Tab-separated table of N, CA, C and O in Angstrom:
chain	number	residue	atom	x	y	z
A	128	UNK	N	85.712	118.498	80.836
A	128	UNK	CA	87.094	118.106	80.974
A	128	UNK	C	87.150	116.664	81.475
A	128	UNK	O	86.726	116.226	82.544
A	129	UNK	N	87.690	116.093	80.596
A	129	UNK	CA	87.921	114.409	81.217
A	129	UNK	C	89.026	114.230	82.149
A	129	UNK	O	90.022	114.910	81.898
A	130	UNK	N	89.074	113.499	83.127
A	130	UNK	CA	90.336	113.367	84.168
A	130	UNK	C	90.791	111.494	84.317
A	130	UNK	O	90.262	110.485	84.783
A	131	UNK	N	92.242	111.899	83.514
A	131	UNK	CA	92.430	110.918	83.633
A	131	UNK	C	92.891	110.617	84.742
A	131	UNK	O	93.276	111.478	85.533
A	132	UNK	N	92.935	109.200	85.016
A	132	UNK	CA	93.995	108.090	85.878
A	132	UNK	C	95.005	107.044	85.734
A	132	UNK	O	94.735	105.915	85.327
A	133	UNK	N	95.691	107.273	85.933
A	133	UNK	CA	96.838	106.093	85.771
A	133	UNK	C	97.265	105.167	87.123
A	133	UNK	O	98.373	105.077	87.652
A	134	UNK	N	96.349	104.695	87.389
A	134	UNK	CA	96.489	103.750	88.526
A	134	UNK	C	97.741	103.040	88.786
A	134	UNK	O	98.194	102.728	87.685
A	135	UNK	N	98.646	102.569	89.881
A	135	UNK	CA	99.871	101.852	89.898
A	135	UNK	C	99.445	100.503	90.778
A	135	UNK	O	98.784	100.440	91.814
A	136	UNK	N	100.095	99.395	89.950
A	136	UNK	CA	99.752	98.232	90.342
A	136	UNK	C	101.083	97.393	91.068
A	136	UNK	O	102.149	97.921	90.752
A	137	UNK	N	101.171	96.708	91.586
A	137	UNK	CA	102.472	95.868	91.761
A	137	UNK	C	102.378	94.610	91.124
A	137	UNK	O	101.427	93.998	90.638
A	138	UNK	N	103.263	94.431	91.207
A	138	UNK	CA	103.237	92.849	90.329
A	138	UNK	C	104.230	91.771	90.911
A	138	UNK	O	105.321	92.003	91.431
A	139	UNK	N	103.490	90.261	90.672
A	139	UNK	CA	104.640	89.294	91.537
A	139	UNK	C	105.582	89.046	90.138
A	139	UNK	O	105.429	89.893	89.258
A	140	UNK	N	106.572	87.911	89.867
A	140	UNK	CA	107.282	88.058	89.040
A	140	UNK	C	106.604	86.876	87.823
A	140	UNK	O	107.163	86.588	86.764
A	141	UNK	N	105.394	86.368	88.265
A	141	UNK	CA	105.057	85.087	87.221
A	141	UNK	C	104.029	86.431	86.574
A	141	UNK	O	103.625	86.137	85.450
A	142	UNK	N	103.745	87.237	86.855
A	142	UNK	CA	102.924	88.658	86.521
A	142	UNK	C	101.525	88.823	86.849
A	142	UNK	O	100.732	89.568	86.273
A	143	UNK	N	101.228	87.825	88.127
A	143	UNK	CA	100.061	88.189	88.701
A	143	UNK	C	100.020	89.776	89.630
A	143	UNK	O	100.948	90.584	89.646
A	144	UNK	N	98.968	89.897	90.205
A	144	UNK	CA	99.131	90.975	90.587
A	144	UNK	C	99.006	90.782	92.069
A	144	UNK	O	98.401	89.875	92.640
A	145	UNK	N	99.852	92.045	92.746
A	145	UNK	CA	100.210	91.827	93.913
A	145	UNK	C	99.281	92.699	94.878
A	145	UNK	O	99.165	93.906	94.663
A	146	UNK	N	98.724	92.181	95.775
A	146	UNK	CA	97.132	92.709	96.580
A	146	UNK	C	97.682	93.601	97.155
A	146	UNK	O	98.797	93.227	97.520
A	147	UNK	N	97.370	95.072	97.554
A	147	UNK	CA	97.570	96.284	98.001
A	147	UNK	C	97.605	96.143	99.765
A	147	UNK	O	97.996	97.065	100.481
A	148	UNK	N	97.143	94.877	100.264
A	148	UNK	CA	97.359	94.055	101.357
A	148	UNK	C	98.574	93.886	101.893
A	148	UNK	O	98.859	93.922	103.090
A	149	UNK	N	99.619	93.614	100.550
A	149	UNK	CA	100.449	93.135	100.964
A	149	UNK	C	101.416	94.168	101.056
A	149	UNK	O	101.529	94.885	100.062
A	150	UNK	N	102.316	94.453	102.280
A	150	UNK	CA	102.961	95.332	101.965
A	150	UNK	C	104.758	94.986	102.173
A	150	UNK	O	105.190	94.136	102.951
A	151	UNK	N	105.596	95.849	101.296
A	151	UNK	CA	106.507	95.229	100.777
A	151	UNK	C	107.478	96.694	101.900
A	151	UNK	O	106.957	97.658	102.460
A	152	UNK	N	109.160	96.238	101.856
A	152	UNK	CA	110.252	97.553	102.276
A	152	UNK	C	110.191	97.814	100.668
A	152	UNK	O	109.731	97.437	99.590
A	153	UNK	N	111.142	98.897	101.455
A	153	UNK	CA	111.261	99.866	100.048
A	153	UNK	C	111.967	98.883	98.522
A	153	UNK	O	111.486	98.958	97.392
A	154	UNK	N	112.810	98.283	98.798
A	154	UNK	CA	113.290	97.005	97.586
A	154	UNK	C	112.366	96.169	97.145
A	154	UNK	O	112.662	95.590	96.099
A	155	UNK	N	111.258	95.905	97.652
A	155	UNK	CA	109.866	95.255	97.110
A	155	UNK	C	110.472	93.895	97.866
A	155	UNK	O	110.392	92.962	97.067
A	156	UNK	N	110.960	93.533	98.935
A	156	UNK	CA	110.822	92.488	99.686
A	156	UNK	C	109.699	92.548	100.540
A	156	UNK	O	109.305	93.513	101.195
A	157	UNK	N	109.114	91.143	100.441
A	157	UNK	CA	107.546	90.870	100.925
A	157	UNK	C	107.554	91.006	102.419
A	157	UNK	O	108.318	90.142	102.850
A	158	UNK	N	107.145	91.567	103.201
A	158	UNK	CA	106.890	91.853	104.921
A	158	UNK	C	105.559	91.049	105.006
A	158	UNK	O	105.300	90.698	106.157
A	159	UNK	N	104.362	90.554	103.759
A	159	UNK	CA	103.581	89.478	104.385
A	159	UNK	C	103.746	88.111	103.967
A	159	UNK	O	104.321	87.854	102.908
A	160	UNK	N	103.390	87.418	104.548
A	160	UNK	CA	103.938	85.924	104.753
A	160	UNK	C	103.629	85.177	103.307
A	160	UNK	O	104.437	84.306	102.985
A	161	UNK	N	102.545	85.443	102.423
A	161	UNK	CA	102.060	84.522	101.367
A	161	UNK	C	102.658	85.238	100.444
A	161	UNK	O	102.189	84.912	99.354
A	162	UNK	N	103.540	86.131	100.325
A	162	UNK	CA	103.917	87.112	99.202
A	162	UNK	C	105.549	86.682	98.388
A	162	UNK	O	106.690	86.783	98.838
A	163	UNK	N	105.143	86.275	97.289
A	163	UNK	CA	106.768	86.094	96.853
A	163	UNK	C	107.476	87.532	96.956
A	163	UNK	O	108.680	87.482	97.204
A	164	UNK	N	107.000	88.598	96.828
A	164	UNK	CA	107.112	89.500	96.645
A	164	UNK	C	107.119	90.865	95.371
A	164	UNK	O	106.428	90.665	94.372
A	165	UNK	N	107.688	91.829	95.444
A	165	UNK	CA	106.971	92.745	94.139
A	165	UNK	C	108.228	92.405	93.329
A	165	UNK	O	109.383	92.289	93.737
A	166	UNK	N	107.719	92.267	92.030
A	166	UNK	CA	108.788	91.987	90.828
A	166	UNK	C	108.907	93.349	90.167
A	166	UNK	O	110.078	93.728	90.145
A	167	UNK	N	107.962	94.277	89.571
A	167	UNK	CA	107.844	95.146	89.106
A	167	UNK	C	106.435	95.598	89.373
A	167	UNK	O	105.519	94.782	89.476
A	168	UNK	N	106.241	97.014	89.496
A	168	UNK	CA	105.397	98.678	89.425
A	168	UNK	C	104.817	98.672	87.787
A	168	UNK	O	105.673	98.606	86.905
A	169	UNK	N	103.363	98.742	87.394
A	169	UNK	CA	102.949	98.964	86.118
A	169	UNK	C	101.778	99.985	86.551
A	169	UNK	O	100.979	99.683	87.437
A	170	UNK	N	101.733	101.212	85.865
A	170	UNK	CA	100.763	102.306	85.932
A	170	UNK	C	100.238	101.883	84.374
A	170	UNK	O	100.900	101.237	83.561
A	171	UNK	N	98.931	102.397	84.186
A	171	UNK	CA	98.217	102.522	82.851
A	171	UNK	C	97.279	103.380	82.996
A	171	UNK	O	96.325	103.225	83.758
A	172	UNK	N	97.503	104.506	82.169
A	172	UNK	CA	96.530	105.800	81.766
A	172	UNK	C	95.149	104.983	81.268
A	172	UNK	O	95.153	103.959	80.585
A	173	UNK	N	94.169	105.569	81.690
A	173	UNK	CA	92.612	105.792	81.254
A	173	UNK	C	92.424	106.290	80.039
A	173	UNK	O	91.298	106.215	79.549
A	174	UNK	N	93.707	107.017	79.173
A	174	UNK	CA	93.716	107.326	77.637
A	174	UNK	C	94.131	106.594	76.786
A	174	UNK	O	94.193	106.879	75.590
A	175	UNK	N	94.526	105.378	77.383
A	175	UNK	CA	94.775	104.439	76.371
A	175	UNK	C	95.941	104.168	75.796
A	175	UNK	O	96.176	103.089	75.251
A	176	UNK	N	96.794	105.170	75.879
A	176	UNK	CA	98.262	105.476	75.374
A	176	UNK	C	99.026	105.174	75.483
A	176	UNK	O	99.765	104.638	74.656
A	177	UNK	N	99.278	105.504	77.163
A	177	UNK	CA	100.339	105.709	77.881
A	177	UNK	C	100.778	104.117	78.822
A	177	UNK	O	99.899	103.855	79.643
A	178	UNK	N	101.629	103.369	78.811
A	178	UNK	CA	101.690	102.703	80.339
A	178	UNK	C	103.017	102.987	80.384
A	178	UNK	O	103.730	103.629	79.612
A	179	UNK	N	103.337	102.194	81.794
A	179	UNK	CA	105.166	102.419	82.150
A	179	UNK	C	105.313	101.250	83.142
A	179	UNK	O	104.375	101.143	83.931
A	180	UNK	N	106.298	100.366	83.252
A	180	UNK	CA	106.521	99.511	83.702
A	180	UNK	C	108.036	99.045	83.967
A	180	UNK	O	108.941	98.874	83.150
A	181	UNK	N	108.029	98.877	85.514
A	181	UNK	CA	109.524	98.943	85.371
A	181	UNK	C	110.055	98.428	86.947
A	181	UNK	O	109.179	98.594	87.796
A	182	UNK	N	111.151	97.922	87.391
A	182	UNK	CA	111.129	97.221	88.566
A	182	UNK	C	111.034	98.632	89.944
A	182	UNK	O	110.456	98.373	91.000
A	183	UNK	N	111.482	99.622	89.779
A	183	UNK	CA	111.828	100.288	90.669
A	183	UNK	C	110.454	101.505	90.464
A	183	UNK	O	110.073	102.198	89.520
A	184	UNK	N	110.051	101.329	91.729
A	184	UNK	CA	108.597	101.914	92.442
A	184	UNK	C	108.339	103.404	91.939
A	184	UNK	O	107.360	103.844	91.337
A	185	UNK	N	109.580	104.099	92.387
A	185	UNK	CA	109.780	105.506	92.273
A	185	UNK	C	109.788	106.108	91.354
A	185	UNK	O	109.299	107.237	91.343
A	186	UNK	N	110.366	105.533	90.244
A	186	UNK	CA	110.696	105.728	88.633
A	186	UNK	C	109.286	105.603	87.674
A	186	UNK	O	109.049	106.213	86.631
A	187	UNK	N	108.342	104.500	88.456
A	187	UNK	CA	106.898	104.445	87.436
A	187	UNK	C	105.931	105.522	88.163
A	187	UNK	O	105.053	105.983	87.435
A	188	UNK	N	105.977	106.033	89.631
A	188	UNK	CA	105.622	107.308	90.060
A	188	UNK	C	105.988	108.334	89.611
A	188	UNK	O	105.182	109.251	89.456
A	189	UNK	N	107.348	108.468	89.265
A	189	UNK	CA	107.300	109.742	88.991
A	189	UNK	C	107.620	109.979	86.804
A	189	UNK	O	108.036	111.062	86.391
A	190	UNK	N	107.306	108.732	85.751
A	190	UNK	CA	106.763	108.667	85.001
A	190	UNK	C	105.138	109.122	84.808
A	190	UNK	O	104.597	109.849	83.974
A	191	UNK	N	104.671	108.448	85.831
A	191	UNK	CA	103.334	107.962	85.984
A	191	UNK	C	102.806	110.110	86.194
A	191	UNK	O	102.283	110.691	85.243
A	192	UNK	N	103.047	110.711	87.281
A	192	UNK	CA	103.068	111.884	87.091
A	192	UNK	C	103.537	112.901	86.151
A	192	UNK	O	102.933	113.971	86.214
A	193	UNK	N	104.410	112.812	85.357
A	193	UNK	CA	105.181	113.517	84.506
A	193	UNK	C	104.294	113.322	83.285
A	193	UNK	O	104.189	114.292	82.535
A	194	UNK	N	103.477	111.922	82.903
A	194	UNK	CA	102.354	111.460	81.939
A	194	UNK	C	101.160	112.398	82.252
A	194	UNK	O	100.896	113.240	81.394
A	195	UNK	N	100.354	112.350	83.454
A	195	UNK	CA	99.179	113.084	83.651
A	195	UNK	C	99.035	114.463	83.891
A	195	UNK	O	97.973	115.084	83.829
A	196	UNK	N	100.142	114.917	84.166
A	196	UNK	CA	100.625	116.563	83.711
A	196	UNK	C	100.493	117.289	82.016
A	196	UNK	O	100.453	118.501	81.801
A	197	UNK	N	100.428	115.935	80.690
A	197	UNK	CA	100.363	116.251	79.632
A	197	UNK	C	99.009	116.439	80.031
A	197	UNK	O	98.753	117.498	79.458
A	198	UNK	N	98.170	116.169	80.522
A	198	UNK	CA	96.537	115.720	80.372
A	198	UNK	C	96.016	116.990	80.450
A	198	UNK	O	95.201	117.542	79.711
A	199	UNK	N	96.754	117.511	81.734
A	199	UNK	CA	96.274	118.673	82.591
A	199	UNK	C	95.644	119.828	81.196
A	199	UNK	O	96.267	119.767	80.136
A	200	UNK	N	94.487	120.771	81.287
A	200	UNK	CA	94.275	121.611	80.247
A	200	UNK	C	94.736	122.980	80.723
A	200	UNK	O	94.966	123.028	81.931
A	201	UNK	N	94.905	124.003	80.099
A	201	UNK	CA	95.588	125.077	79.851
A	201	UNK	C	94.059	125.687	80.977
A	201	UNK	O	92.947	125.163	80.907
A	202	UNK	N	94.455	127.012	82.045
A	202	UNK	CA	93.134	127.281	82.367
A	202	UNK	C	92.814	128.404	81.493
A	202	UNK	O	93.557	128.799	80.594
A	203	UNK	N	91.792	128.852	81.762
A	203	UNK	CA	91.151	129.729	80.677
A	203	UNK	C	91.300	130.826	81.459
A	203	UNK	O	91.220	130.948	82.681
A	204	UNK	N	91.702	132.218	79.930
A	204	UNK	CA	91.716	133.533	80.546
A	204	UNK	C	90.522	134.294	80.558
A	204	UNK	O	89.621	134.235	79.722
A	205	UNK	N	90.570	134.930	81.446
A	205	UNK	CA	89.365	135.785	81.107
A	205	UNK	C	88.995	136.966	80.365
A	205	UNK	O	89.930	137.724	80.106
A	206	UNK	N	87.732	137.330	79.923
A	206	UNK	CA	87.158	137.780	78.646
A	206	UNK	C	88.074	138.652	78.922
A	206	UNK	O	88.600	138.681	80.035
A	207	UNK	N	88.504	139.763	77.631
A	207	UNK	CA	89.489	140.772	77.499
A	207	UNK	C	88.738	141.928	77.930
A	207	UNK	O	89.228	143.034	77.700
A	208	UNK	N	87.287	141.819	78.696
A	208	UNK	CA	86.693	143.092	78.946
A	208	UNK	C	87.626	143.442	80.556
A	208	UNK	O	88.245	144.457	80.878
A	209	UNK	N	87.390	142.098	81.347
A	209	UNK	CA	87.609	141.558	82.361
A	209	UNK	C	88.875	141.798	82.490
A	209	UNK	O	89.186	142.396	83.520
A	210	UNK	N	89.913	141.451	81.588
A	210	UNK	CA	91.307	141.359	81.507
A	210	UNK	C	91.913	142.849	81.752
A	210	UNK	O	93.046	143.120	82.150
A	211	UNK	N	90.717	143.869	81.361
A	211	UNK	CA	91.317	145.275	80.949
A	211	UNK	C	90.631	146.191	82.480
A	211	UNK	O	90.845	147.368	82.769
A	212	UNK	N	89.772	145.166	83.259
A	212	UNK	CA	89.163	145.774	84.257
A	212	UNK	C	90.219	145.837	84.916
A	212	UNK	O	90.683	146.936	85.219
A	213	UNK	N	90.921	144.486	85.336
A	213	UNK	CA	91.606	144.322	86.259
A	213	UNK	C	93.309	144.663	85.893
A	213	UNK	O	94.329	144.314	86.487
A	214	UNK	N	93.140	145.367	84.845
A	214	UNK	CA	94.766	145.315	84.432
A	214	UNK	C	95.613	146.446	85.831
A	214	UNK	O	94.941	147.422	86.165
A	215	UNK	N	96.496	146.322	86.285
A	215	UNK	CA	97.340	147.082	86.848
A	215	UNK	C	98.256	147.831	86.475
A	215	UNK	O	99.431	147.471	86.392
A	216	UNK	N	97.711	149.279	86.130
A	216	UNK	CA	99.332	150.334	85.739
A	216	UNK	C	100.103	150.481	86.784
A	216	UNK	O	99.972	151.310	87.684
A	217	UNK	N	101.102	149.483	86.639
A	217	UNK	CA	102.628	149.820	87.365
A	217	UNK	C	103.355	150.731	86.869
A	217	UNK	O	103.503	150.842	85.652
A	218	UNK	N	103.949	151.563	87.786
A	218	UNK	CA	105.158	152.090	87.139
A	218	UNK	C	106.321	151.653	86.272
A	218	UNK	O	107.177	152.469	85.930
């Protein structure tokens, strides 16, 4: 089973990237001193597919999750010998 990642990055607004150092309030105003501050949130899947990019933090989190939930695989049932061991006659 491969596991992907979709890492989330910040970004300043010329589109460098913004050091995980720096930390911003919730509006992406800069609290450290060298920081223009965050312009926009970019996640990118490890499958190649998927990215999302967008000014507001919360919205590429909870994209960014709603994406790696497709990934997730179905779990496997067990053999039908197994299935019939454990079956329960309810009333």
């Amino acid at each position: 089973m491969t596991t992907h990642r979709a890492p989330l990055t910040n970004h300043h607004a010329d589109g460098s990237t913004c050091p995980p150092e720096h930390k911003h309030t919730v509006t992406g105003k800069p609290l450290h001193p060298n920081c223009p501050g965050r312009n926009h949130s970019r996640a990118v899947c490890t499958c190649g597919d998927w990215q999302f990019q967008c000014p507001v933090k919360g919205q590429v989190l909870e994209h960014r999750r709603r994406h790696l939930a497709t990934h997730a695989e179905p779990r496997p049932q067990a053999p039908a010998a197994l299935r019939e061991l454990l079956r329960l006659d309810l009333p």
